[in-house]
PDB file of C-alpha atoms and ligand atoms in Angstrom:
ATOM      1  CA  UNK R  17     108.610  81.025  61.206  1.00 89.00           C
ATOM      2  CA  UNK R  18     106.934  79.126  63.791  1.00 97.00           C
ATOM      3  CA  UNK R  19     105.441  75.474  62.635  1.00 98.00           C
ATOM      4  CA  UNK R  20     102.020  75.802  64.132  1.00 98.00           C
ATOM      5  CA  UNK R  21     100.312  72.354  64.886  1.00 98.00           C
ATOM      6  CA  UNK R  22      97.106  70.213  66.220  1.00 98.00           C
ATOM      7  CA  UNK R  23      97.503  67.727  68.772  1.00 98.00           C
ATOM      8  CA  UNK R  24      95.826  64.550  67.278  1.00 98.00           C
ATOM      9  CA  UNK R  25      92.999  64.090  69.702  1.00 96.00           C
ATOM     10  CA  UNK R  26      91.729  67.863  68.894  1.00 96.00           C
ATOM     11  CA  UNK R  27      89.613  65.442  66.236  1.00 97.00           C
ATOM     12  CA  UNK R  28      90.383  61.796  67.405  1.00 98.00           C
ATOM     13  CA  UNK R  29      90.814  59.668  70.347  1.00 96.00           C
ATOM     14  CA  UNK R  30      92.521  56.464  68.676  1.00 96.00           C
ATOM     15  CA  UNK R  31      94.579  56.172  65.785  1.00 97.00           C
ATOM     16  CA  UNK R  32      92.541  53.379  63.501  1.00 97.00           C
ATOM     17  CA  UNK R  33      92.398  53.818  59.686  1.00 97.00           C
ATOM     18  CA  UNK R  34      89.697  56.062  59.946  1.00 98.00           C
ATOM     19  CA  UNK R  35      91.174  58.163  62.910  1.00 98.00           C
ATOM     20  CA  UNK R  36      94.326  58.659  61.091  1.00 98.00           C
ATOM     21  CA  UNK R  37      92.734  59.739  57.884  1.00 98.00           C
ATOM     22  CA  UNK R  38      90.264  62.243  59.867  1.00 98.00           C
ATOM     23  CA  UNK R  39      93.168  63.517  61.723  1.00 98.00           C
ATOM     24  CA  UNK R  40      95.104  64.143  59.046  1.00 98.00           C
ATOM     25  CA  UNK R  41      92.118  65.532  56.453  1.00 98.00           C
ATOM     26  CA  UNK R  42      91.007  67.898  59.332  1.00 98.00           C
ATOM     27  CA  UNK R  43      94.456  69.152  60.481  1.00 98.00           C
ATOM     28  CA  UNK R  44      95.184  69.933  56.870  1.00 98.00           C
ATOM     29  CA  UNK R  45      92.129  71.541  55.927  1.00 98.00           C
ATOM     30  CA  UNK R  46      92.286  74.373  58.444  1.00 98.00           C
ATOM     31  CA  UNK R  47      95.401  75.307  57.252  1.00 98.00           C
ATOM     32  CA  UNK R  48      97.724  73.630  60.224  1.00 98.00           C
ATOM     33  CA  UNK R  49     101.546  72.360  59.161  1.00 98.00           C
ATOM     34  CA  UNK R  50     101.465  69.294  61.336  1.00 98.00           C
ATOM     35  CA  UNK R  51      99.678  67.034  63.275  1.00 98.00           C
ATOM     36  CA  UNK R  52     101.224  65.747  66.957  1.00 98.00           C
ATOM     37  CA  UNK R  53     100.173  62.023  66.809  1.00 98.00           C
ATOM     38  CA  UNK R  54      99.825  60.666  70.435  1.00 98.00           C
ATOM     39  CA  UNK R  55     102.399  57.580  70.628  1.00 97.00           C
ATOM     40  CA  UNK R  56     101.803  56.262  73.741  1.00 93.00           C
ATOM     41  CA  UNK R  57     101.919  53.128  71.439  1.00 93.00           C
ATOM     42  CA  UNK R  58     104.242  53.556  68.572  1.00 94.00           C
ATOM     43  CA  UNK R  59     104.273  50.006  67.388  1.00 91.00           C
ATOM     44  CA  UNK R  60     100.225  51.224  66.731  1.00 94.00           C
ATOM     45  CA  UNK R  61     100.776  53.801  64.114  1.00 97.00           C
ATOM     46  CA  UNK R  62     101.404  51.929  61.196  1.00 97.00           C
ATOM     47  CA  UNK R  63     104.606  54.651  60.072  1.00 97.00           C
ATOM     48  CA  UNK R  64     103.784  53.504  56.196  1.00 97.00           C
ATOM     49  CA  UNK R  65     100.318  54.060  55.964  1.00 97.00           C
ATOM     50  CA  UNK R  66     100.343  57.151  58.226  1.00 98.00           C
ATOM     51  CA  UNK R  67     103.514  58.628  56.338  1.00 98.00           C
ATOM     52  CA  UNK R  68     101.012  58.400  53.065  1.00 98.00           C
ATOM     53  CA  UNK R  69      98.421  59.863  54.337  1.00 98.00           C
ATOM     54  CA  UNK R  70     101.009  62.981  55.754  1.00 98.00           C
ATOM     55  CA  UNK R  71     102.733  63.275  52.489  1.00 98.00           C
ATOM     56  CA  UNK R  72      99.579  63.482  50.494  1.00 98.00           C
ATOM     57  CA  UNK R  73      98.090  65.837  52.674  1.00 98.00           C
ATOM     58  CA  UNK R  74     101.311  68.280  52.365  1.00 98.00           C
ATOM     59  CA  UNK R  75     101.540  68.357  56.641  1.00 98.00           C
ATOM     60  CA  UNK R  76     104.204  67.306  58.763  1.00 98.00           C
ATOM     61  CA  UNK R  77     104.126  65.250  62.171  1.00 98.00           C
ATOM     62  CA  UNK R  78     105.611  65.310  65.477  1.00 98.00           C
ATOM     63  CA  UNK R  79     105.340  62.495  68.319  1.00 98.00           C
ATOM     64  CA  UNK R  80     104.225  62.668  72.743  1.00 98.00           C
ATOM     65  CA  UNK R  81     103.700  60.111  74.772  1.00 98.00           C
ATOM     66  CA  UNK R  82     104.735  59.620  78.644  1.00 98.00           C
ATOM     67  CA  UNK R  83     106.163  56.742  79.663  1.00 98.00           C
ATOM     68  CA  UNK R  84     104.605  54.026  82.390  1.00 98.00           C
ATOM     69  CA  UNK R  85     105.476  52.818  85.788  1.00 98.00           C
ATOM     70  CA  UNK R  86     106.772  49.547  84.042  1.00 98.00           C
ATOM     71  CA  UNK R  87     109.444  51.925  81.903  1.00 98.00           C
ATOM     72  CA  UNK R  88     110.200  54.790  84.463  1.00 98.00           C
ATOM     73  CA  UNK R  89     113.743  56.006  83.887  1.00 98.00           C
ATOM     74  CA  UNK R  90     113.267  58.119  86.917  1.00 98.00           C
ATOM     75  CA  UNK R  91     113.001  55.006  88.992  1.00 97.00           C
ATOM     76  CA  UNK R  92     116.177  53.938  89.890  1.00 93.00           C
ATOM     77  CA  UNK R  93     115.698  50.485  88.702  1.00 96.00           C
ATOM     78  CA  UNK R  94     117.810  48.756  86.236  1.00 97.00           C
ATOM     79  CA  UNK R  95     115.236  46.747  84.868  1.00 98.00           C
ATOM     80  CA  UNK R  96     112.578  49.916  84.676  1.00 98.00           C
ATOM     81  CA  UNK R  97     115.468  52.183  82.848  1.00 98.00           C
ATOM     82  CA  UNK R  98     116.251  49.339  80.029  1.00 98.00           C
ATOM     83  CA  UNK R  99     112.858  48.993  79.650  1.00 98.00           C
ATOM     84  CA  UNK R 100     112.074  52.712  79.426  1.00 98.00           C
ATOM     85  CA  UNK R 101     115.398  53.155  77.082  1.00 98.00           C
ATOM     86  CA  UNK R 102     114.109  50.624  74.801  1.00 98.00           C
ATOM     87  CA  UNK R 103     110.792  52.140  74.553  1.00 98.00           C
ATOM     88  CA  UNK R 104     112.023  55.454  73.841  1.00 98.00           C
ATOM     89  CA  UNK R 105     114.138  54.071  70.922  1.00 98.00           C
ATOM     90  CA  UNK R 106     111.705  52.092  69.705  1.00 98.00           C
ATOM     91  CA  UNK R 107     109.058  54.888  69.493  1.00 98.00           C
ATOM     92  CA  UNK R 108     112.121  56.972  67.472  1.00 98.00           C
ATOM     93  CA  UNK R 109     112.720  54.548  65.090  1.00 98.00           C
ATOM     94  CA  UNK R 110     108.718  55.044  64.402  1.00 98.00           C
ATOM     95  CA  UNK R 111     109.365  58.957  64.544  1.00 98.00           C
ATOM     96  CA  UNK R 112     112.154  58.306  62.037  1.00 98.00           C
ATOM     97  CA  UNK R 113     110.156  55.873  59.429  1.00 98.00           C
ATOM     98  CA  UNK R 114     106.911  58.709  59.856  1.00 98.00           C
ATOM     99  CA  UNK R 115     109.340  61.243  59.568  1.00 98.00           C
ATOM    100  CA  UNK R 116     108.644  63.350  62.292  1.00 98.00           C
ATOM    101  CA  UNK R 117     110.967  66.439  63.827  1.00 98.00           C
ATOM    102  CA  UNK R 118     110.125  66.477  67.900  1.00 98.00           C
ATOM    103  CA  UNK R 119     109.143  63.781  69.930  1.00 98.00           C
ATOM    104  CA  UNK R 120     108.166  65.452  73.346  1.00 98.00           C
ATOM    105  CA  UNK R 121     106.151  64.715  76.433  1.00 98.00           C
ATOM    106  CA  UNK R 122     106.916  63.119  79.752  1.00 98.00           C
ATOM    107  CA  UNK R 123     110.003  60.968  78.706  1.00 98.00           C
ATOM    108  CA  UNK R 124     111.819  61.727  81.596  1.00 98.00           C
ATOM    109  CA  UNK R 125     109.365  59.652  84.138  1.00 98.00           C
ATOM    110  CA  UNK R 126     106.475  58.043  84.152  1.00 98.00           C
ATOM    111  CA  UNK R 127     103.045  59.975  83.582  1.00 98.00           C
ATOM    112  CA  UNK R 128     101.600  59.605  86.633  1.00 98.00           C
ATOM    113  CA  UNK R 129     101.112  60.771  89.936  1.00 98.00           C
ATOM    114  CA  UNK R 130     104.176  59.995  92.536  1.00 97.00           C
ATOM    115  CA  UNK R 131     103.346  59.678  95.953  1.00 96.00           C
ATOM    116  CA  UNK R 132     106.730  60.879  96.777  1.00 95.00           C
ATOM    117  CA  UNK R 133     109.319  63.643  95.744  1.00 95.00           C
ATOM    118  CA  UNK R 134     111.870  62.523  92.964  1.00 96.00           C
ATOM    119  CA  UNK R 135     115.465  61.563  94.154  1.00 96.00           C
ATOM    120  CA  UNK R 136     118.512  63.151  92.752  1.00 97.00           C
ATOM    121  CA  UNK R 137     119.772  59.698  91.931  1.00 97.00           C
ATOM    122  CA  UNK R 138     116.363  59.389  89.870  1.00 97.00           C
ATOM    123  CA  UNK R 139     116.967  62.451  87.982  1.00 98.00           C
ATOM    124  CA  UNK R 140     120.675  61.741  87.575  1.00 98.00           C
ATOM    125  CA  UNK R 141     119.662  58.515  86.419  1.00 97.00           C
ATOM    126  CA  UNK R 142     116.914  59.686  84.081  1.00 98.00           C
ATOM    127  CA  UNK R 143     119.677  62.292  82.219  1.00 98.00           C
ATOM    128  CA  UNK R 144     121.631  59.324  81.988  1.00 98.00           C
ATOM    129  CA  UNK R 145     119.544  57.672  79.913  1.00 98.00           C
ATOM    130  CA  UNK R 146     118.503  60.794  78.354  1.00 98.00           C
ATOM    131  CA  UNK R 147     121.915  61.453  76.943  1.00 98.00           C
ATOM    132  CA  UNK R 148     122.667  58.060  75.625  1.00 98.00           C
ATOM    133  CA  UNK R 149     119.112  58.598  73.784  1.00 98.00           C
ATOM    134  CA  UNK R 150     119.517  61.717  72.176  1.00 98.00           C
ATOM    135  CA  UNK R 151     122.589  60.461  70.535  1.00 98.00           C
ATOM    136  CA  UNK R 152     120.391  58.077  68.653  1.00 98.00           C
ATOM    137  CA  UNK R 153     117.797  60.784  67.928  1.00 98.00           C
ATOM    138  CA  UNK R 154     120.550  63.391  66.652  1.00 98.00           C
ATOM    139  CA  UNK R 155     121.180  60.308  64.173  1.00 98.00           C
ATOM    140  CA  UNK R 156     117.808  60.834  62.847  1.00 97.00           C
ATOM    141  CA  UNK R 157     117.047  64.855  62.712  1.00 98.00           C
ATOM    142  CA  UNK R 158     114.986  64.642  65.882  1.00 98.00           C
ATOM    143  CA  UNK R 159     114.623  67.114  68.667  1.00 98.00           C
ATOM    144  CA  UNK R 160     113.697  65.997  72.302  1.00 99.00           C
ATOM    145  CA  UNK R 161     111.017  68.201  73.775  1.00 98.00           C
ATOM    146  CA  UNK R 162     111.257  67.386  77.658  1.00 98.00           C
ATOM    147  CA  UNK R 163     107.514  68.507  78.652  1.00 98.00           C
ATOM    148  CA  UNK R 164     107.130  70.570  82.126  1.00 98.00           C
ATOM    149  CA  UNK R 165     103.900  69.171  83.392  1.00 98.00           C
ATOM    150  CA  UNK R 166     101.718  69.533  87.041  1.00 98.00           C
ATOM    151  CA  UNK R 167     102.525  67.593  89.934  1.00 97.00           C
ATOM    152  CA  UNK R 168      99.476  65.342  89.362  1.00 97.00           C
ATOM    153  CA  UNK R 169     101.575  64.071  85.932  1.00 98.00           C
ATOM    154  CA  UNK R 170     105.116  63.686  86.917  1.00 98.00           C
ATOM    155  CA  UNK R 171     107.156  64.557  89.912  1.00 97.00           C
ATOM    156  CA  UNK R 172     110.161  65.268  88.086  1.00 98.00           C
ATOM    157  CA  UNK R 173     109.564  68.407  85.962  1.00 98.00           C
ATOM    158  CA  UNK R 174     106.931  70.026  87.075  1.00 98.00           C
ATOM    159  CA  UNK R 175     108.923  74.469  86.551  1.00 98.00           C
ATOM    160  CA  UNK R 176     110.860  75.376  83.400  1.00 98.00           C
ATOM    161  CA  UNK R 177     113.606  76.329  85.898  1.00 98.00           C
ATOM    162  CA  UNK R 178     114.052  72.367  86.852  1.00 98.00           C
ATOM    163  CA  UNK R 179     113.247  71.466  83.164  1.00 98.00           C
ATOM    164  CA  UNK R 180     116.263  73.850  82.368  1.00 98.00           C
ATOM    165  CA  UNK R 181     118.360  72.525  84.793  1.00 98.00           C
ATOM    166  CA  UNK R 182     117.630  69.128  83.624  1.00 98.00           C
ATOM    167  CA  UNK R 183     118.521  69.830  80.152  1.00 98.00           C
ATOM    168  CA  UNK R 184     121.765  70.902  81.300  1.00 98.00           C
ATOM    169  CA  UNK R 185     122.474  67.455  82.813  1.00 98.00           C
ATOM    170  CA  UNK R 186     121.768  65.603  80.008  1.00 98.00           C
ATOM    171  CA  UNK R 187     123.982  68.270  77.694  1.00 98.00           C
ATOM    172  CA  UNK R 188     122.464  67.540  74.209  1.00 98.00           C
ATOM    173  CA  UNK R 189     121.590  70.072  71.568  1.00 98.00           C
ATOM    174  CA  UNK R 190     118.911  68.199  70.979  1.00 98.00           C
ATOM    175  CA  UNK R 191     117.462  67.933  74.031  1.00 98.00           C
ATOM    176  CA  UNK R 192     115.302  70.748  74.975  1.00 98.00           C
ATOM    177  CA  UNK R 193     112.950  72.183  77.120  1.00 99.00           C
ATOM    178  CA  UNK R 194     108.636  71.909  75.981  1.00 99.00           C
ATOM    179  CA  UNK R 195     106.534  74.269  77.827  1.00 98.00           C
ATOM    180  CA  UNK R 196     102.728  73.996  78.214  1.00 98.00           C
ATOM    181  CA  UNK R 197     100.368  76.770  78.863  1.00 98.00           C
ATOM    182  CA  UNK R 198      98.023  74.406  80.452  1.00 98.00           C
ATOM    183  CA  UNK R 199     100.643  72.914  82.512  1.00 98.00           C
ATOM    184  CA  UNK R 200     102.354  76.492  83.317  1.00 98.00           C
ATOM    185  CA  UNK R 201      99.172  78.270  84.399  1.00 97.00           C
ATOM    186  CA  UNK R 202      99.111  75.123  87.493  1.00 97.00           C
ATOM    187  CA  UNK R 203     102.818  75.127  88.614  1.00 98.00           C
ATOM    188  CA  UNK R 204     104.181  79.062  87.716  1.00 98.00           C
ATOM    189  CA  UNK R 205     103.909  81.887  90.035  1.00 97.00           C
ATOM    190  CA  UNK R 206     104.551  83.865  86.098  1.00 98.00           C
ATOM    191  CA  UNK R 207     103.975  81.703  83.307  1.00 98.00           C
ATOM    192  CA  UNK R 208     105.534  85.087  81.256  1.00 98.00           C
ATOM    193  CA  UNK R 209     108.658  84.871  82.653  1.00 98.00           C
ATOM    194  CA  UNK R 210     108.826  81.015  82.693  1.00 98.00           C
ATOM    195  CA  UNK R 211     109.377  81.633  79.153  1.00 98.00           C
ATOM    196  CA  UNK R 212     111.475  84.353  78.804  1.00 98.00           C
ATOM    197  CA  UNK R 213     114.040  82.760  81.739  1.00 98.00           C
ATOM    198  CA  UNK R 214     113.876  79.131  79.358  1.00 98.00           C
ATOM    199  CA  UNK R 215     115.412  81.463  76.507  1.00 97.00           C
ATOM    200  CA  UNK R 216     117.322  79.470  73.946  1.00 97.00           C
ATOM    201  CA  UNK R 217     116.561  76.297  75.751  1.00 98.00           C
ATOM    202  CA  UNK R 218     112.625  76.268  74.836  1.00 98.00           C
ATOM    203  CA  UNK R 219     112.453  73.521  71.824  1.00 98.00           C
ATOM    204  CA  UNK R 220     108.315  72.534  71.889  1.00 98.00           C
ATOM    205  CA  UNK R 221     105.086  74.702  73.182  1.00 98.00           C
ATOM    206  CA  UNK R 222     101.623  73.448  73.711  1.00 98.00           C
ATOM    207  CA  UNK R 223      98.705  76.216  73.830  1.00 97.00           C
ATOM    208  CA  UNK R 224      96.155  75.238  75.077  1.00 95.00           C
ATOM    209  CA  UNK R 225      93.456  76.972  77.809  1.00 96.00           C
ATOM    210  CA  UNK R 226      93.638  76.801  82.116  1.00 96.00           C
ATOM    211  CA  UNK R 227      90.578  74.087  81.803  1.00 95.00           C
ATOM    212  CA  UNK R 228      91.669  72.655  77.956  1.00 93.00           C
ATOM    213  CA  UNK R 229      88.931  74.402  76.441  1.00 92.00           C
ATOM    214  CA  UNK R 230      88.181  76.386  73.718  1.00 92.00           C
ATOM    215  CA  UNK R 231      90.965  79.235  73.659  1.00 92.00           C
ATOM    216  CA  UNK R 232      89.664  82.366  74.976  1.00 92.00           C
ATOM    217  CA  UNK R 233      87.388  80.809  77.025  1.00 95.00           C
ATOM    218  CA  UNK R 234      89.664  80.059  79.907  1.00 96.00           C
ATOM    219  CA  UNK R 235      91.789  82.570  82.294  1.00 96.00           C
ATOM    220  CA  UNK R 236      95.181  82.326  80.534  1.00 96.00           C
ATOM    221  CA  UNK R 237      97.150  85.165  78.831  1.00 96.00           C
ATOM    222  CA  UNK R 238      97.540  84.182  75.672  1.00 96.00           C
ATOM    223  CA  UNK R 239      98.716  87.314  74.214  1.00 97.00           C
ATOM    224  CA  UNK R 240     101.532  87.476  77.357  1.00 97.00           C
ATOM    225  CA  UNK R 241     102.384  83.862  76.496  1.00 98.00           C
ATOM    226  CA  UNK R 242     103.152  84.741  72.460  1.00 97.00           C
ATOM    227  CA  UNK R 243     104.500  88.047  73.300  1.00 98.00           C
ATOM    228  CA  UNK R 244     107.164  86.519  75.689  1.00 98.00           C
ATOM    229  CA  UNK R 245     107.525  83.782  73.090  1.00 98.00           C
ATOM    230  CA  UNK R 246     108.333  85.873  70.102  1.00 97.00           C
ATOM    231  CA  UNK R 247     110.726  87.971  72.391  1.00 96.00           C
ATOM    232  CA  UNK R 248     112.154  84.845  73.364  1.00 96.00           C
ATOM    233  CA  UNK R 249     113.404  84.315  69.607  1.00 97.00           C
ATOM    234  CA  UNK R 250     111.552  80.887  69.800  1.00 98.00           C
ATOM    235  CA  UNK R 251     110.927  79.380  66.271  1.00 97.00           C
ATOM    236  CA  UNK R 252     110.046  75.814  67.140  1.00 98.00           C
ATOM    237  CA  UNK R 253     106.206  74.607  67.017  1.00 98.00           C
ATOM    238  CA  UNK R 254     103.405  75.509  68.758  1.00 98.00           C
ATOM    239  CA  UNK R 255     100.643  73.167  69.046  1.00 98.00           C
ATOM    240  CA  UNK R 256      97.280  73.467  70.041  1.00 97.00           C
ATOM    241  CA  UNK R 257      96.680  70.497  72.772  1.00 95.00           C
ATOM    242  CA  UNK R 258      92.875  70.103  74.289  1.00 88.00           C
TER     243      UNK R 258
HETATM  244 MN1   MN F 303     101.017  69.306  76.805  1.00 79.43          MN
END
């Protein structure tokens, strides 16, 4: 059975005291099993606290974030890929103390917009580090959800097909491909069979609508999406992201 979640800032837009309990009250309350707490800042989310707050609420958590310019494991640089390796570990160590399952998002690159198409050094480079980071996740129960985003957010995944392909690079069972319906809907000729040709390799899914709305209220084919998904096999979470 599928884990169905709410992306944090569905109710919030920081992660203060008061943020964390609202999150957490309101994601409970309507009857979600986890909330996916933005971690653009791990060293922010005070695991303790937070972890309270989960437990007593009966829900679960998973992690996103994107790295920055300044830890780009796409880039090439040495410098850039230590620094992005040691920010990935250090927001799993978080992930471990709050005990969450997936930490997903754009931690392949940087989440922003390239001026330039990604080199296959980059991308061989990025796996690299990839790899060597799963290993420490695996040692914690974690699953990496590599997020397919639009061109505007990443150069280096922007189809399932490349996130696929990526995944194969880095050659970790717990690396995996996370779709988006949001992000699908922009860079898909046929967000259906996006899914269905990611198979066994799909590990995270966002709904969400073609403008982030309200769902229903957009142009995307929800029931095609779930259809494809359940046919898929997929049993991972889906989380609502707006
Ligand atoms: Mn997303």
């Amino acid at each position: 059975m599928n884990k169905l979640g709410l992306h944090a800032n569905v109710w919030v837009a920081g992660w203060s005291e008061d943020e964390a309990a609202l999150a957490i009250a309101k994601t409970a309350e309507t009857g979600f099993d986890l909330i996916e707490i933005p971690a653009l800042d791990a060293g922010r989310l005070r695991p303790a606290e937070t972890r309270k707050r989960l437990d007593a609420a009966g829900i679960g958590c998973t992690l996103s974030l994107g790295l920055d310019a300044g830890t780009d494991i796409s880039s090439g640089d040495p410098a850039l890929m230590k620094a992005g390796e040691d920010k990935l570990r250090t927001t799993l160590s978080v992930a471990r103390d709050l005990g969450a399952t997936h930490v997903c998002g754009i931690l392949y690159s940087a989440f922003q917009k390239y001026f330039e198409p990604p080199t296959q050094a980059g991308i061989e480079a990025s796996a690299e580090v990839m790899s060597r980071v799963a290993g420490y996740a695996a040692e914690n129960g974690i699953t990496l959800g590599m997020e397919v985003v639009n061109r505007y957010e990443s150069n280096v995944l922007n189809t399932a097909a490349q996130a696929v392909a990526y995944c194969r690079m880095v050659d970790a069972p717990n690396v995996k491909v996370h779709l988006d319906a949001y992000h699908m809907h922009i860079e898909e000729p046929n967000p259906v069979e996006a899914i269905r040709a990611t198979g066994a390799d799909l590990g995270y899914f966002h709904t969400g609508e073609s403008h982030r709305g309200y769902i229903g209220s957009g142009s995307i084919d929800h029931a095609g999406l779930f259809r494809a998904l359940v046919e898929s096999g997929y049993d991972g979470p889906i989380t609502y992201e707006s």
